[in-house]
GROMACS .gro file of C-alpha atoms in nm:
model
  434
    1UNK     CA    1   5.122  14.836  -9.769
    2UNK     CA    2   4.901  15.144  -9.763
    3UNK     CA    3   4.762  15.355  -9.465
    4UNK     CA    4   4.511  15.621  -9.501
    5UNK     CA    5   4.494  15.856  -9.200
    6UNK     CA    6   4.207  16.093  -9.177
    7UNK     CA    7   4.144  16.346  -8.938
    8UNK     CA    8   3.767  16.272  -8.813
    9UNK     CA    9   3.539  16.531  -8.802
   10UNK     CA   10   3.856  16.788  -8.873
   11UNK     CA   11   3.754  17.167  -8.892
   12UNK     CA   12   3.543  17.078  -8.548
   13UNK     CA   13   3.817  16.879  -8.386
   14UNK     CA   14   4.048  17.162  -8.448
   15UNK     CA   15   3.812  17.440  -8.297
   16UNK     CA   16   3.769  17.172  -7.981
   17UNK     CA   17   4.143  17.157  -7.932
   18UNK     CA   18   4.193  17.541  -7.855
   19UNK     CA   19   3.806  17.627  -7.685
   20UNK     CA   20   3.724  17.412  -7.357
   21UNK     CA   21   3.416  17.563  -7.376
   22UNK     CA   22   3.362  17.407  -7.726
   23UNK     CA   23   3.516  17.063  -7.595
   24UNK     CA   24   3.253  17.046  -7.380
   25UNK     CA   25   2.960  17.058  -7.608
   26UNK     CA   26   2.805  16.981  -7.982
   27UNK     CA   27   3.037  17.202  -8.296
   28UNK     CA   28   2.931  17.288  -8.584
   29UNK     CA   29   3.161  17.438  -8.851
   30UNK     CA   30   2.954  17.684  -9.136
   31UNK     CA   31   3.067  17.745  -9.470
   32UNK     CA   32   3.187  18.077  -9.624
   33UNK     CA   33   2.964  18.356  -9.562
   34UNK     CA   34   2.840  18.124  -9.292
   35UNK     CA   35   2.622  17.984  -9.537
   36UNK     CA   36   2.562  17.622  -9.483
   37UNK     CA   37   2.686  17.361  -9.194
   38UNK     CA   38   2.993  17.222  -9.371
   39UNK     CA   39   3.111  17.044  -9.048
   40UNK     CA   40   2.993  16.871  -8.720
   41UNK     CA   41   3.163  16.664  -8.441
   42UNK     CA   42   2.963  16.338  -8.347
   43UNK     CA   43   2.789  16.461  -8.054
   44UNK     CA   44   2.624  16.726  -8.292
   45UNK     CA   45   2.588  16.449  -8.543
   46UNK     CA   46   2.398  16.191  -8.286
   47UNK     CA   47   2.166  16.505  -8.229
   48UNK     CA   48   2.050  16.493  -8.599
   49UNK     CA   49   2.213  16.818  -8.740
   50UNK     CA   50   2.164  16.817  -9.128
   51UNK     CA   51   2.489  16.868  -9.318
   52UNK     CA   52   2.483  17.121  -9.549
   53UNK     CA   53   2.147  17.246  -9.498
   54UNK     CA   54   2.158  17.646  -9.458
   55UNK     CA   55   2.243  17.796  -9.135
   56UNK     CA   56   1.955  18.046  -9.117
   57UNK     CA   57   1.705  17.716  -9.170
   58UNK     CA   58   1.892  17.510  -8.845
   59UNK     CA   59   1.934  17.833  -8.650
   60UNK     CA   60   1.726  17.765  -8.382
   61UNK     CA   61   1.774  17.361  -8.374
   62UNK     CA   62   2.136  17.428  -8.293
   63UNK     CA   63   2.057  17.708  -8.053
   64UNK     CA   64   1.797  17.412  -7.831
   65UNK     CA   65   2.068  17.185  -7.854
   66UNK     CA   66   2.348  17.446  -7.676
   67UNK     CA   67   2.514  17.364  -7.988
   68UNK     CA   68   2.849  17.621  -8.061
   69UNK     CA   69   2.856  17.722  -8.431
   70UNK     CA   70   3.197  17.851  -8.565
   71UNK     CA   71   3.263  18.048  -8.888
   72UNK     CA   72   3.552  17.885  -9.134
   73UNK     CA   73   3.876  17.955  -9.010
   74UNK     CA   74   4.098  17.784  -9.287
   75UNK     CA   75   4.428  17.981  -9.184
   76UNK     CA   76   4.379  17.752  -8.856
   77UNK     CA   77   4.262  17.453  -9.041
   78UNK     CA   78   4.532  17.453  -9.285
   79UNK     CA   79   4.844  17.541  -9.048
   80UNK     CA   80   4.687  17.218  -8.809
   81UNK     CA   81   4.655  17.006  -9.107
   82UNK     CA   82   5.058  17.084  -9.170
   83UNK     CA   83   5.131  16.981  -8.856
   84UNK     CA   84   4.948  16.624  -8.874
   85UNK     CA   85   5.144  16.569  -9.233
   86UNK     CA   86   5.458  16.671  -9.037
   87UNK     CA   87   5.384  16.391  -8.754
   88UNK     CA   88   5.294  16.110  -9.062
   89UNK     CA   89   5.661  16.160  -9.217
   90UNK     CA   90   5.761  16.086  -8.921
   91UNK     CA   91   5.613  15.742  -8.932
   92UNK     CA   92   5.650  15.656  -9.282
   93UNK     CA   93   5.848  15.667  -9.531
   94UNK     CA   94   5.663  15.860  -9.801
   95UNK     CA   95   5.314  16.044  -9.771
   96UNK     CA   96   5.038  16.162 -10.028
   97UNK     CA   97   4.829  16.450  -9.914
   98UNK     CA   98   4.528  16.332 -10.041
   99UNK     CA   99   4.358  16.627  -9.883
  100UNK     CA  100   4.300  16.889  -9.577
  101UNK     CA  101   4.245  16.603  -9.357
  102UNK     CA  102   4.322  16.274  -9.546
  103UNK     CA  103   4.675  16.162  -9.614
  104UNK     CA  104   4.797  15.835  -9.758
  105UNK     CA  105   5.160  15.678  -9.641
  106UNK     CA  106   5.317  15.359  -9.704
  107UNK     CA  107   5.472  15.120  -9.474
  108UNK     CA  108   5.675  14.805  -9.578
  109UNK     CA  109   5.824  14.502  -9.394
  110UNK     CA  110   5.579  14.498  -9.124
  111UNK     CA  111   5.416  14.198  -9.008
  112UNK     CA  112   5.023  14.166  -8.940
  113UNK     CA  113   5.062  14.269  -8.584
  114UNK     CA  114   5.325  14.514  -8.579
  115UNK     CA  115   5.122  14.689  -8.857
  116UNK     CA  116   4.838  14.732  -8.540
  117UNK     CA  117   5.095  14.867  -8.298
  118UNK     CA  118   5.188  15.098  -8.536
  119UNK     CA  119   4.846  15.212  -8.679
  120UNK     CA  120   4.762  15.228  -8.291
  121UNK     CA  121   5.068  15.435  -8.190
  122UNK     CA  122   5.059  15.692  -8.503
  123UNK     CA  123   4.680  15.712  -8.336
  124UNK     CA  124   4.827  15.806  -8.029
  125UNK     CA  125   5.114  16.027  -8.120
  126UNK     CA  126   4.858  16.260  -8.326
  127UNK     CA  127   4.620  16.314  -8.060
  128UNK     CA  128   4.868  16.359  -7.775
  129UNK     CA  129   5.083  16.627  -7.992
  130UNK     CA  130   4.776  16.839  -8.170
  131UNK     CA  131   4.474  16.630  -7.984
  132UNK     CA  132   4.293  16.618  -8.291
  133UNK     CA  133   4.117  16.234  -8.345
  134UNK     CA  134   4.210  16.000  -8.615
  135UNK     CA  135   4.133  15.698  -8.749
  136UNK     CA  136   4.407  15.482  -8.966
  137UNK     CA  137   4.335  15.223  -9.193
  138UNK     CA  138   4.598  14.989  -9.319
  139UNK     CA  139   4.586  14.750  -9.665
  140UNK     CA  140   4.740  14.615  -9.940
  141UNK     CA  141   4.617  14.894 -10.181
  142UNK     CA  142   4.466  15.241 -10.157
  143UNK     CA  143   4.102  15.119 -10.233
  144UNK     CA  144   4.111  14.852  -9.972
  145UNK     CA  145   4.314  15.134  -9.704
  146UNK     CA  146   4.033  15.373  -9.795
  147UNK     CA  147   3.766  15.053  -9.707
  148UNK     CA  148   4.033  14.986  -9.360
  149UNK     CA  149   3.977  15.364  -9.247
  150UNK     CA  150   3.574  15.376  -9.302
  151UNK     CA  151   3.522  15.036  -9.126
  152UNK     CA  152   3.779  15.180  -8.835
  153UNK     CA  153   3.570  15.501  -8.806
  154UNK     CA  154   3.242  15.322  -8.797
  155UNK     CA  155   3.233  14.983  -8.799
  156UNK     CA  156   3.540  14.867  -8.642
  157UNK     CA  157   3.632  14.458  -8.703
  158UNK     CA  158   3.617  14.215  -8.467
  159UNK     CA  159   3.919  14.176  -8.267
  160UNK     CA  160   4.067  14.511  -8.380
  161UNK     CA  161   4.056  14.843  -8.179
  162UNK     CA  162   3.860  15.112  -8.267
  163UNK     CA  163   4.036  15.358  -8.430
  164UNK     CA  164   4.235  15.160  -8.642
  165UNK     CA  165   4.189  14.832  -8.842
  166UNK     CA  166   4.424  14.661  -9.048
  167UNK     CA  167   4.340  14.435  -9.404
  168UNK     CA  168   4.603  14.252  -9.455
  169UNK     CA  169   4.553  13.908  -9.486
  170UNK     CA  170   4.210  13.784  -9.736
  171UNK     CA  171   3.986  13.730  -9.446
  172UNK     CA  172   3.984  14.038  -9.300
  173UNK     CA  173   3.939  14.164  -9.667
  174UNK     CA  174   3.611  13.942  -9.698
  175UNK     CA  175   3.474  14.032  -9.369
  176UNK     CA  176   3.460  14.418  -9.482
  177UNK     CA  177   3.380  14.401  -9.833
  178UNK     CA  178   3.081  14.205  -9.710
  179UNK     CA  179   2.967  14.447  -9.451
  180UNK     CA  180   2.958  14.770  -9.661
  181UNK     CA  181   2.762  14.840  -9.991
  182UNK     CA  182   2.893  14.911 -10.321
  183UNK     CA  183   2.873  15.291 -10.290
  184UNK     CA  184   3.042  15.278 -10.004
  185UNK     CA  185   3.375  15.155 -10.213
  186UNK     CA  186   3.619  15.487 -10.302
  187UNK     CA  187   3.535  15.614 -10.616
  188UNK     CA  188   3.221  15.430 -10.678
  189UNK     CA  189   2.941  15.661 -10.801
  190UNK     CA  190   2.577  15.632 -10.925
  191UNK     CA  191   2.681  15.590 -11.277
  192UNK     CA  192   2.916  15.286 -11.181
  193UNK     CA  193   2.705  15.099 -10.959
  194UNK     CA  194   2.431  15.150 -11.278
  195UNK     CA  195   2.673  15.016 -11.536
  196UNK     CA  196   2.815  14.718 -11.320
  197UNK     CA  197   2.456  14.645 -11.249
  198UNK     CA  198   2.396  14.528 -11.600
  199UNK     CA  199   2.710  14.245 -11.518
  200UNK     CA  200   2.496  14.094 -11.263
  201UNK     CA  201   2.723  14.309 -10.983
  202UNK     CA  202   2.538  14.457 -10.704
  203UNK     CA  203   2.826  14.396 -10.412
  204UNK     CA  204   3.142  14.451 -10.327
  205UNK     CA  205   3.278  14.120 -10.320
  206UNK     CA  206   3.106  14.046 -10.682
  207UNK     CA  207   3.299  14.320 -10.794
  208UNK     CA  208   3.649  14.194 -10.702
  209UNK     CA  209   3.552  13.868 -10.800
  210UNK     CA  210   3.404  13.991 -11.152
  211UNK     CA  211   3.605  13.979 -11.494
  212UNK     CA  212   3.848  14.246 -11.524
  213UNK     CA  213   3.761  14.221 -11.862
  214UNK     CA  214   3.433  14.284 -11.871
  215UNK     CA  215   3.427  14.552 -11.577
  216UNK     CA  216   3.635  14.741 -11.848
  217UNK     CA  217   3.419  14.696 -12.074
  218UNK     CA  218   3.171  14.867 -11.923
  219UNK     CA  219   3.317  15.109 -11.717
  220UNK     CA  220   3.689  15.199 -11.885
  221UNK     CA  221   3.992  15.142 -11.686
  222UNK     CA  222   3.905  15.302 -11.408
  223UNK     CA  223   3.661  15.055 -11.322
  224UNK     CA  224   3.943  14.739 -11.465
  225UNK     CA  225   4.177  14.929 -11.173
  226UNK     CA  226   3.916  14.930 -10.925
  227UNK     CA  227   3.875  14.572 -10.944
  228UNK     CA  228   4.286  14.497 -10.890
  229UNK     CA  229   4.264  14.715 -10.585
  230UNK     CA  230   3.998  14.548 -10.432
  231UNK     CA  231   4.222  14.206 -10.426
  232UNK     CA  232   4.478  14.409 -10.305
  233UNK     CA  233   4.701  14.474 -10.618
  234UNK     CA  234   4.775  14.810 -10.634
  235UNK     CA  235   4.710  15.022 -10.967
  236UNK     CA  236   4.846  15.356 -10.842
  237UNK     CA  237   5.135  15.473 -10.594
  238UNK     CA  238   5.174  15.780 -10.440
  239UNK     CA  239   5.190  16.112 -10.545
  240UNK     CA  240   5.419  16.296 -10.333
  241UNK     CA  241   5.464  16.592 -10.531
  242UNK     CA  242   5.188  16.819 -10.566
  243UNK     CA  243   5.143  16.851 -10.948
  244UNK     CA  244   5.110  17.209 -11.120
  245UNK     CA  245   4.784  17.370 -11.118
  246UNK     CA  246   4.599  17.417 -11.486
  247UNK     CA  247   4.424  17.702 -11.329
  248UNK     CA  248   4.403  17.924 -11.071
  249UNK     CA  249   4.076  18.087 -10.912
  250UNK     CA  250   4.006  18.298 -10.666
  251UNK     CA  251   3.627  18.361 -10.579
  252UNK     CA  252   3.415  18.513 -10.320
  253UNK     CA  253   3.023  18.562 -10.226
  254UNK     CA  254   2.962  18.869 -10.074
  255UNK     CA  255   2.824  18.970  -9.729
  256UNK     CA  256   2.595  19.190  -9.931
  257UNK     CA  257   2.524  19.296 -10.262
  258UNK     CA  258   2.769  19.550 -10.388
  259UNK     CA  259   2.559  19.811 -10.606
  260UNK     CA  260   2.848  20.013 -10.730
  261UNK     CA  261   3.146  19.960 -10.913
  262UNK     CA  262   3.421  20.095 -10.669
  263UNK     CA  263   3.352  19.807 -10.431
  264UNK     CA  264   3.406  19.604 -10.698
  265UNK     CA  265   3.692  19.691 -10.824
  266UNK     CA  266   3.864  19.658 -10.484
  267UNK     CA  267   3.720  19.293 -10.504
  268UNK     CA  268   3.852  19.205 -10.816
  269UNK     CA  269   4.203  19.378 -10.772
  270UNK     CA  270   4.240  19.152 -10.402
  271UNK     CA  271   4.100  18.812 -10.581
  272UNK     CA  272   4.376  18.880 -10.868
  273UNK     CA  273   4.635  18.979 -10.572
  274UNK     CA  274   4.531  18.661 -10.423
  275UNK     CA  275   4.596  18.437 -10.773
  276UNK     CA  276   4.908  18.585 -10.846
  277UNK     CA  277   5.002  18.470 -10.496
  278UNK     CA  278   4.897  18.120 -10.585
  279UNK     CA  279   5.069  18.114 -10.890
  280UNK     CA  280   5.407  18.209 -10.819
  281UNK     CA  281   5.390  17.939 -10.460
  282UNK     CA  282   5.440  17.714 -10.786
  283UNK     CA  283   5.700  17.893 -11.000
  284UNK     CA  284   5.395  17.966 -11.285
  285UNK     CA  285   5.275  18.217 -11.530
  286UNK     CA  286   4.945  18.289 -11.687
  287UNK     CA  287   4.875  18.355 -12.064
  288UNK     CA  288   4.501  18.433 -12.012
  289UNK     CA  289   4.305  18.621 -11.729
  290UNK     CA  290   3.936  18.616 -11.694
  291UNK     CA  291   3.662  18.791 -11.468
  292UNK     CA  292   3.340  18.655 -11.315
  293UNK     CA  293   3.063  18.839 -11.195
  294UNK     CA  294   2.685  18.748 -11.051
  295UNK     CA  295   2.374  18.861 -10.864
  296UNK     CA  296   2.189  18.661 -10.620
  297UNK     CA  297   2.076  18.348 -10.768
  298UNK     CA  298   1.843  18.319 -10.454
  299UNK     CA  299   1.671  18.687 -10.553
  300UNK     CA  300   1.338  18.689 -10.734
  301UNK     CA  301   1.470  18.925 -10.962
  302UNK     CA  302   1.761  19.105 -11.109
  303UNK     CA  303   1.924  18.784 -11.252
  304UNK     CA  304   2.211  18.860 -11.456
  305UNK     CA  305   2.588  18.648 -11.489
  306UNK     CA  306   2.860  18.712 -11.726
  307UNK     CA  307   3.231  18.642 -11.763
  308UNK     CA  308   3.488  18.798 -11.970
  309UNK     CA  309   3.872  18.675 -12.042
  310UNK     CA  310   4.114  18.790 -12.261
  311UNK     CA  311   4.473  18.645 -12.338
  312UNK     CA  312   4.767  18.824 -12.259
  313UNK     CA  313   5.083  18.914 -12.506
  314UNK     CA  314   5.350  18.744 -12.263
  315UNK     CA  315   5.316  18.466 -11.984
  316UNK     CA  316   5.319  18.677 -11.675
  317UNK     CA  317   5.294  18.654 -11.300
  318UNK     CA  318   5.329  19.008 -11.190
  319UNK     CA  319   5.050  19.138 -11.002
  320UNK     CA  320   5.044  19.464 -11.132
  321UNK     CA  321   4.991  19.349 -11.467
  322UNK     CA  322   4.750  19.068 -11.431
  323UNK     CA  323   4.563  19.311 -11.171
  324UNK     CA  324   4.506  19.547 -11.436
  325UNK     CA  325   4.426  19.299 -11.716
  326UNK     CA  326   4.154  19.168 -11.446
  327UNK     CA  327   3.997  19.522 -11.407
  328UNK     CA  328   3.949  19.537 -11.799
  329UNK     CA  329   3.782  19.219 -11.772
  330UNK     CA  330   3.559  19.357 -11.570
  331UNK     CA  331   3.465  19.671 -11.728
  332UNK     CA  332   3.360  19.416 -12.001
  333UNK     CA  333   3.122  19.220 -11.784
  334UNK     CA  334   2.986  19.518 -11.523
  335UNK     CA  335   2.652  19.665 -11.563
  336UNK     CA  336   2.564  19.902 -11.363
  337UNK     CA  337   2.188  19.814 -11.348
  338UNK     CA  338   2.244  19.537 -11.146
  339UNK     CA  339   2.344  19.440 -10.762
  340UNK     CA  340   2.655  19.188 -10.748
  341UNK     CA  341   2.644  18.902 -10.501
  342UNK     CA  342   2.988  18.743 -10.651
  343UNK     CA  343   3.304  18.779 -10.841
  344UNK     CA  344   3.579  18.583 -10.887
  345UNK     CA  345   3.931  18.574 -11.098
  346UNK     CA  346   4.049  18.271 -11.300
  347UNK     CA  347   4.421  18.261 -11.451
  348UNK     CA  348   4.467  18.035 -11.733
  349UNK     CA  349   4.704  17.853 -12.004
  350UNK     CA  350   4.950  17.817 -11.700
  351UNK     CA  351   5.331  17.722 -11.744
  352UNK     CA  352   5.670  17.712 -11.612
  353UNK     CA  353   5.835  18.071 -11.576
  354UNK     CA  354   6.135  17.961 -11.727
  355UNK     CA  355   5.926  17.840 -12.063
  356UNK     CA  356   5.795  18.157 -12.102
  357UNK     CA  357   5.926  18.303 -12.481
  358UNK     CA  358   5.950  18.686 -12.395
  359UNK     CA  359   5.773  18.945 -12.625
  360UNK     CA  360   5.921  19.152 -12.922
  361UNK     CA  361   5.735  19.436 -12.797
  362UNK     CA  362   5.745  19.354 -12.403
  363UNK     CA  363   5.835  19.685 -12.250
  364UNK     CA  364   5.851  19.516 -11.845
  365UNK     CA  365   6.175  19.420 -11.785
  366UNK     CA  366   6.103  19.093 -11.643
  367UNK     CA  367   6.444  19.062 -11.373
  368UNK     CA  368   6.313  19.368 -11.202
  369UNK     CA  369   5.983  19.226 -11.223
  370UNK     CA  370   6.050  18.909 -11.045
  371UNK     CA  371   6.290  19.063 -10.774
  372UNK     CA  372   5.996  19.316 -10.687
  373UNK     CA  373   5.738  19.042 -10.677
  374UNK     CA  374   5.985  18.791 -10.464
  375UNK     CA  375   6.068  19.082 -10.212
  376UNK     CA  376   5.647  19.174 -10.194
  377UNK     CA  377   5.612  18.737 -10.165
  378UNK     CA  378   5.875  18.719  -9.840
  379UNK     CA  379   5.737  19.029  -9.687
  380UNK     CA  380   5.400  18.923  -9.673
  381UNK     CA  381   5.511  18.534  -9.522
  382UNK     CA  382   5.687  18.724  -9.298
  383UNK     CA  383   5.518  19.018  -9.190
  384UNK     CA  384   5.150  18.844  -9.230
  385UNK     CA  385   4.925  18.806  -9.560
  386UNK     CA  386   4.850  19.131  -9.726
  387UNK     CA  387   5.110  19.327  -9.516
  388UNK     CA  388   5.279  19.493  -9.898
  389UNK     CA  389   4.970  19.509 -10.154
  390UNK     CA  390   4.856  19.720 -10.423
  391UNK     CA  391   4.677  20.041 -10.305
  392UNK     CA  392   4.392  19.979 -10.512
  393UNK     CA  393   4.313  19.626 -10.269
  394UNK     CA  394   4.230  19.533  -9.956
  395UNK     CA  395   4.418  19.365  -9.673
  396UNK     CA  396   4.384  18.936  -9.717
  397UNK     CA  397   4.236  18.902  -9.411
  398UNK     CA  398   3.913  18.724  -9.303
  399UNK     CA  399   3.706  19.011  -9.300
  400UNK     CA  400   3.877  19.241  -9.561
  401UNK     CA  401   3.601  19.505  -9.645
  402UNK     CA  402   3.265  19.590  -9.443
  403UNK     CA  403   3.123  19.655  -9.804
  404UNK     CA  404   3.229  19.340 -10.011
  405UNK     CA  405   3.391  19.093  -9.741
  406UNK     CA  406   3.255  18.769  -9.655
  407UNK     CA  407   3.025  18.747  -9.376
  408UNK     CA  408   3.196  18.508  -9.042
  409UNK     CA  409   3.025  18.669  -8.764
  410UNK     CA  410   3.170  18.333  -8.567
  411UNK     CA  411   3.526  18.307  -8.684
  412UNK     CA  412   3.765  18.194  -8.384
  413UNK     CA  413   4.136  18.338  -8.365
  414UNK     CA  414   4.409  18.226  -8.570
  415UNK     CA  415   4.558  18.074  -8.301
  416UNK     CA  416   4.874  17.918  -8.419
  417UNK     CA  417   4.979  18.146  -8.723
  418UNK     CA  418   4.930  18.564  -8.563
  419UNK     CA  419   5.114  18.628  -8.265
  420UNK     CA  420   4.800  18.899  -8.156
  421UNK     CA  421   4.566  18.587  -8.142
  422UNK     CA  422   4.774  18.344  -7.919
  423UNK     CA  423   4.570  18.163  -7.669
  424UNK     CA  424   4.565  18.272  -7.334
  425UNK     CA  425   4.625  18.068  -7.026
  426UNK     CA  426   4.460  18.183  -6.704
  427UNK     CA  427   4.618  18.046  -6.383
  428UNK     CA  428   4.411  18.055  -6.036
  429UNK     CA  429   4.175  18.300  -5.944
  430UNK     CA  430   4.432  18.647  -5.847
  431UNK     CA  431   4.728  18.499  -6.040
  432UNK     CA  432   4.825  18.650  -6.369
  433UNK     CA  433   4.712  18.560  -6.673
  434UNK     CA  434   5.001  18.351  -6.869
   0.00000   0.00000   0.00000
């Protein structure tokens, strides 16, 4: 059996659990550079906030609704998201991190019932220890668990709590493929729902019924899987190690337009700071570095983008090098007639640091190379992100340059990873604060 675990509305939930103030009313969570509402808890939901539309056009809507708006604080989000994964392996016996708030786990030898009480006391554990909500669905394949944790969230089955709903036996399965349409299914898009159209398929419980055949036919073996999973024969298990990236990219929009090249520069040496970071979390080495720049896409004028790459002689993961490489790039790419808006740093043709074949000519010595960058790596985890950098970059902080840094004018406090931003507990009026 399968459970999928999802933290509902997460980056809100998280800001609730530290601000009273905020559990008190609607929360709405903004995108980088505060751009767009990315997030919203269901109170600010019910009041008809529109997901993703741009801050500056909901503005005022939010402000008649006493609605409290929060900048992304992904050091928080991430560090409570670890802590949720940690409380799943405690109640299963593997678990996929599907993503920042979604986690698959499997659970075996359970009956019908007992897989309730424990969907209902996993519930309960999460909220008491982080009080962040969930919602747990439970079935006989991923597909179907993904279907169990949508109809818990919002259309919980009869006789089941809501919360959590288990699809284990054929009739529950029937009762919730027949009260959700086919794009509703994981993994079911526009282009599928077009294709199996053409079979005569237009619901969920045609689809599991259909041909496996024929659904292949049409729509590969992804669609032949989809079909399995939906009777509850699992095509996939789970992936409990994280695979290696292909890339790695660092990118960033700018509070404002940069209109010189030093500014820039700092940018591009942090983002490729940042990447080599990244890349040696997985024990990898690049063999090609490239640079992005752009102007406002938004502006009327002054529309320019370009990108520039080039390949290096020997895999590498040293910052150093792969900072410099990046700040060729970008001579390449930079014209000074224009005002930039965003850069960004991509490593590519990534491998194992063991597989990489030194140089003839390689003048680094590569031992001292990888002792300086592990002793930079463990002062930084320890002392805080950014604490040992180049001098040509900026600290890795959320607002690391007034000229190029991203704009989070509502950014709460790290609470749980930076001693300085603790919460504070005030006792009774006179007492000290705790």
């Amino acid at each position: 059996m399968f459970a999928l675990v999802d933290a509902n509305s997460f980056y809100a939930s998280v800001e609730q659990v530290f601000d009273p103030d905020a559990a008190r009313r609607p929360v709405v969570v903004l995108s980088n550079n505060d751009g767009c509402v990315v997030a919203a808890c269901k109170r600010a939901k019910a009041l008809g906030v529109d997901m993703f539309k741009p801050f500056f056009q909901v503005r005022q809507q939010l402000a008649g609704h006493n609605v409290k708006v929060f900048s992304s604080n992904y050091t928080l989000y991430h560090d409570m998201s670890m802590r949720l994964v940690d409380i799943y392996r405690q109640h299963a016996e593997e678990v996929e991190i599907y993503s920042i708030d979604e986690c698959f786990l499997t659970l075996d030898g359970l009956s019908p019932r007992k897989l309730m009480h424990w969907g209902r006391d996993l519930k309960a554990t999460a909220h008491q220890w982080t009080g962040i909500p969930t919602g747990v669905g439970i079935a006989p394949s991923k597909t179907l668990a993904k279907l169990a944790n949508h109809m818990a969230k919002r259309d919980p089955m009869p006789g089941q709590p809501a919360g959590v709903c288990v699809l284990a036996s054929k009739h529950a399965q029937d009762v919730a493929l027949s009260r959700v349409d086919l794009g509703d299914l994981w993994g079911v898009a526009g282009g599928t729902i077009r294709r199996v159209a053409k079979l005569g398929i237009t619901t969920p419980t045609q689809l599991r019924d259909a041909d496996p055949n024929r659904v292949r036919e049409h729509c590969g073996v992804v669609g032949q899987r989809l079909v399995y999973e939906l009777r509850g024969e699992p095509c996939s298990d789970l992936e409990t190690e994280t695979p290696d990236c292909k890339n790695v990219c660092v990118s960033r929009s700018f509070a404002s337009v940069i209109e010189s090249i030093g500014p820039l520069r700092e940018a591009v040496t942090t983002f490729a700071s940042q990447a080599c970071v990244k890349l040696r979390r997985q024990d990898l080495a690049a063999h090609a570095v490239s640079v992005f720049v752009q102007t406002d896409r938004h502006a009327p004028v002054d529309q320019y983008a370009n990108t520039g790459g080039t390949r290096l002689a020997v895999g590498c993961f040293d910052t150093r090098d792969i900072a410099a490489t990046a700040l060729r790039c970008l001579e390449y790419v930079y014209r000074p007639e224009h005002h930039y808006k965003k850069a960004g740093v991509m490593l590519h043709d990534l491998c194992k640091r063991e597989r990489v074949q030194p140089g003839l000519f390689e003048t680094r010595d590569r031992v001292a190379s990888q002792r300086l960058m592990s002793a930079m790596d463990r002062i930084n985890q320890n002392h805080g992100s950014g604490r040992l950098r180049l001098a040509s970059s900026s600290p890795f902080t959320l607002k690391p340059c007034r000229t190029w840094g991203r704009r989070s004018d509502h950014t709460s406090p790290r609470y749980t990873t930076r001693w300085g931003e603790l919460p504070a507990v005030s006792g009774l009026p006179g007492s000290n604060t705790i």
